[in-house]
Short mmCIF file of C-alpha atoms in Angstrom, two decimals:
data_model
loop_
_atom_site.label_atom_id
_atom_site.label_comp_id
_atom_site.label_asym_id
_atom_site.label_seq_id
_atom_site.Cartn_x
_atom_site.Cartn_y
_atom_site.Cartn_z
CA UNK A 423 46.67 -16.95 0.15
CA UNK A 424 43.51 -18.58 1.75
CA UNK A 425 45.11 -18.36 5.52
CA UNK A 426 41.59 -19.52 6.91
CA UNK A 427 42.87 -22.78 5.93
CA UNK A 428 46.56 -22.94 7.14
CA UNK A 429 46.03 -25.41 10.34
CA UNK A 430 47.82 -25.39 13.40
CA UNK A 431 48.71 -22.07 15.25
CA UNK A 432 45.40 -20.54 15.70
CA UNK A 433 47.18 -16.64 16.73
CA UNK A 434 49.85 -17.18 13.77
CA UNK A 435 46.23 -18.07 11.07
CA UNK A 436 44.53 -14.91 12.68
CA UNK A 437 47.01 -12.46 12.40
CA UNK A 438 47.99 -13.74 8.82
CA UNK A 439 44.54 -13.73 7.96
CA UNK A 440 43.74 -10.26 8.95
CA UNK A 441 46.86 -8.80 7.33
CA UNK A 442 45.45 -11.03 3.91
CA UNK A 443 41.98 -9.32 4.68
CA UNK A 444 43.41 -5.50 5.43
CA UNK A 445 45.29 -5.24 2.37
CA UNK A 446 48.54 -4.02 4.09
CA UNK A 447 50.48 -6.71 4.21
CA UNK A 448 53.65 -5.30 5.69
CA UNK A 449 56.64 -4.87 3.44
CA UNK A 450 58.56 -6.46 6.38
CA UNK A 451 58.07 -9.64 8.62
CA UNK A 452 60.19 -11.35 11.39
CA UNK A 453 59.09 -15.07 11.82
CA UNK A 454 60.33 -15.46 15.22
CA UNK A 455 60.01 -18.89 17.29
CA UNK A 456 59.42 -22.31 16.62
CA UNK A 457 62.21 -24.55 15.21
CA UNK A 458 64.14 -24.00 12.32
CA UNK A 459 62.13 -26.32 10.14
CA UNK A 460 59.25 -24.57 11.04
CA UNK A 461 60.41 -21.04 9.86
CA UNK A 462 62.13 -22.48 6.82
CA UNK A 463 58.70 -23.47 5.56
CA UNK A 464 56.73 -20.39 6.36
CA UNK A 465 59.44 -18.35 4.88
CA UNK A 466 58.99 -20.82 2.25
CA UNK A 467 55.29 -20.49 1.68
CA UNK A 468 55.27 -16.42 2.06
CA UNK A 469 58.45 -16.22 -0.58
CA UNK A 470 55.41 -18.53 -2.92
CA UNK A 471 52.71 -16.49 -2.10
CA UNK A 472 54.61 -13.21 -3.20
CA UNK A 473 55.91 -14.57 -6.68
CA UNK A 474 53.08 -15.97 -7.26
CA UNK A 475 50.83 -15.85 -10.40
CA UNK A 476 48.19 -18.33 -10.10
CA UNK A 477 44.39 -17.31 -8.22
CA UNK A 478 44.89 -19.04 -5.24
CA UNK A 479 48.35 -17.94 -3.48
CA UNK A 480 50.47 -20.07 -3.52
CA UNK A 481 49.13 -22.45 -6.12
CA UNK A 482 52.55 -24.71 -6.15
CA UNK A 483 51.79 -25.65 -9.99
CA UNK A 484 53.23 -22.21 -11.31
CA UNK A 485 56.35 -21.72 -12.75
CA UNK A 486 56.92 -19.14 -10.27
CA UNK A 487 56.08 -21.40 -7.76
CA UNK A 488 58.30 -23.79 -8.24
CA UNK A 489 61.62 -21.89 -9.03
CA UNK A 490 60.64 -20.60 -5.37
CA UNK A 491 60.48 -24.17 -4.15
CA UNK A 492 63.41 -25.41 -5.76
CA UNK A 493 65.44 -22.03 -4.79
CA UNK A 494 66.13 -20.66 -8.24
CA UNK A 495 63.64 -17.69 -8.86
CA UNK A 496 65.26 -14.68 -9.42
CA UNK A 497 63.52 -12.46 -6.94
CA UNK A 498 63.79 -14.41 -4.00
CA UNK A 499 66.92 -13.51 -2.29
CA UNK A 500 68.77 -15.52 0.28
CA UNK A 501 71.13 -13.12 2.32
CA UNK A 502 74.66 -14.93 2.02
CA UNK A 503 76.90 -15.23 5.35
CA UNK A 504 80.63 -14.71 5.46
CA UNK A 505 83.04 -16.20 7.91
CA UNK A 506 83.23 -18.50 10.49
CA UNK A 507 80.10 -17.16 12.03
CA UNK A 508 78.51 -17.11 8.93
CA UNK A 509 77.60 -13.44 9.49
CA UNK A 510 75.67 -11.29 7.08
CA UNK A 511 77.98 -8.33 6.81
CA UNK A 512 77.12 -4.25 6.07
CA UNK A 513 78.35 -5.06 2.82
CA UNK A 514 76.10 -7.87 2.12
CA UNK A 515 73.54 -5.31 3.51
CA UNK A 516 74.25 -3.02 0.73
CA UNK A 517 74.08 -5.49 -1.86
CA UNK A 518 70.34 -6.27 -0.58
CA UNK A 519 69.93 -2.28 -0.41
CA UNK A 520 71.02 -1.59 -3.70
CA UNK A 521 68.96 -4.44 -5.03
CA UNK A 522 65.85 -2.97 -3.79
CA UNK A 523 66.26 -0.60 -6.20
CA UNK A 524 66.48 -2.63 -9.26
CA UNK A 525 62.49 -3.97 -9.83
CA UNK A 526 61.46 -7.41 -9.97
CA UNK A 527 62.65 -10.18 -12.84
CA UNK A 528 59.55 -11.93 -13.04
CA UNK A 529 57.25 -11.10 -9.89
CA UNK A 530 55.66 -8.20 -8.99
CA UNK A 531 57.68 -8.66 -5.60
CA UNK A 532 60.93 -9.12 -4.82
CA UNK A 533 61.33 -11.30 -1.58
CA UNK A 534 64.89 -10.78 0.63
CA UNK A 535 65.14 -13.67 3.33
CA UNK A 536 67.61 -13.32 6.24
CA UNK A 537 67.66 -16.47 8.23
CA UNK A 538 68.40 -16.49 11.57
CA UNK A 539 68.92 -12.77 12.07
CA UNK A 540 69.22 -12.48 15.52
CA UNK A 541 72.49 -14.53 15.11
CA UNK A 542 73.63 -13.20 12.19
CA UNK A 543 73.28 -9.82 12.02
CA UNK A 544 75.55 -7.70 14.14
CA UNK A 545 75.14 -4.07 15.23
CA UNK A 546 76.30 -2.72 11.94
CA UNK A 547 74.65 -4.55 9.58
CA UNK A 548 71.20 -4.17 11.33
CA UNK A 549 71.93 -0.07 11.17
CA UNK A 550 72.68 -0.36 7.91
CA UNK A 551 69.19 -2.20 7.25
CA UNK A 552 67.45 0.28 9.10
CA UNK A 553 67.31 2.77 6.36
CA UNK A 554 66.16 0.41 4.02
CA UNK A 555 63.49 -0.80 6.82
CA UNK A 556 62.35 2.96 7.56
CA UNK A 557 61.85 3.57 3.86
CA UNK A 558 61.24 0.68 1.74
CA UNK A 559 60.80 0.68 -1.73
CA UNK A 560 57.64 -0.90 -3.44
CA UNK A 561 56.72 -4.41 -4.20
CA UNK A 562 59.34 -5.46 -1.47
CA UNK A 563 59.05 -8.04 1.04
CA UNK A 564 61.62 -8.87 3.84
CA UNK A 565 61.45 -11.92 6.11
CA UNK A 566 63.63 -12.18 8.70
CA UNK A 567 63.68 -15.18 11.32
CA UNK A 568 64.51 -15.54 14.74
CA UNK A 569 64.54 -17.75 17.34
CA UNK A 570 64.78 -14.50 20.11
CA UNK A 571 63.42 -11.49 17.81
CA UNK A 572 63.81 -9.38 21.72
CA UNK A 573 67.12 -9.59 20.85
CA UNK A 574 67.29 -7.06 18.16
CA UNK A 575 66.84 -3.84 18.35
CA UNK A 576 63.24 -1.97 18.91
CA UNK A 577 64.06 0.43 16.21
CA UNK A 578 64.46 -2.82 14.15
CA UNK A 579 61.06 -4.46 15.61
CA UNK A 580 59.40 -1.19 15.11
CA UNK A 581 59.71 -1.46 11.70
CA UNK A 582 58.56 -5.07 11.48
CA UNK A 583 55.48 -7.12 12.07
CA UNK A 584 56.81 -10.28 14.37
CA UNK A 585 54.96 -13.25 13.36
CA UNK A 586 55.26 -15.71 16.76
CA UNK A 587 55.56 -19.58 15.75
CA UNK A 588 54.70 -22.35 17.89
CA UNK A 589 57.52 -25.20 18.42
CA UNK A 590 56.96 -28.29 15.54
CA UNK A 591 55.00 -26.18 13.39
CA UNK A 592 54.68 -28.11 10.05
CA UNK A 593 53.76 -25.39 7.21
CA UNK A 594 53.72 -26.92 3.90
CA UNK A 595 51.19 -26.73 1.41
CA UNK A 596 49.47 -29.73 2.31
CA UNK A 597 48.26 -27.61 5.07
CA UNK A 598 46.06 -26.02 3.11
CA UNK A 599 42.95 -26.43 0.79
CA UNK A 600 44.57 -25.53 -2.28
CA UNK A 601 41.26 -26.93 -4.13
#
């Protein structure tokens, strides 16, 4: 992905871009901040970006790219909630564990998305996503958002990079030079 052209949050471009530059993009990022909107598209463009299989990532014109978009690729997982709470339970946890294992469908990376952790998750289900966090398989990408990431645990945020947004962000790929 060509972050030098993503506009808006100059701190959110720079890191991005020097993770794109390093080769190491983590295996694990928390998109904490902003509004929801904001999140939902980032999480949106990374989950593109790691399916992928055009040159320029995300292209938006691959068939990849838009089962992503419309929500149907197979390895791009949405964590379900339960309840009233809509909580993401240690079973639900296991699930994403055991599907960690199993490699990708049609991507070289399989994406796991867990909106609005820090509300979601309780005590139990983020210990139970620790182990998978401390060793992670390959070609594995988690994003978690936040609103508060300093409310989950440090052993948690140790794990992750935390990617601050900026309130109103709009990602989309019209904010970038896809030419």
């Amino acid at each position: 992905m060509n972050f030098e052209n993503l506009k808006g949050n100059e701190n959110l471009k720079a890191e991005l871009l020097s993770l794109e530059q390093s080769h190491r993009f983590p295996h694990a990022l928390i998109l904490n901040g902003g509004d929801g909107e904001s999140r939902d598209k980032l999480t949106l463009l990374l989950s593109k970006r790691a399916v992928c299989k055009g040159e320029q990532k995300p292209c938006s014109h691959c068939i990849p790219c838009q089962k992503a978009e419309k929500g149907v690729h197979p390895d791009v997982y949405f964590a379900k909630g339960s309840g009233k709470t809509d909580s993401v339970s240690v079973d639900e946890i296991r699930n994403i564990t055991r599907a960690c294992s199993i490699i990708a469908n049609e991507a070289d990376t399989k994406v796991f998305v867990i909106k609005d952790a820090d509300k979601r998750m309780g005590a139990e289900a983020l210990n139970a996503f620790l182990k998978t966090l401390e060793e992670p398989p390959q070609a594995i990408l988690f994003l978690l958002t936040t609103e508060d990431a300093g409310v989950l645990p440090e052993t948690i945020l140790s794990r992750c990079t935390v990617l601050n947004l900026e309130q109103n962000h709009n990602f989309s790929d019209e904010t970038l030079d896809l030419a």
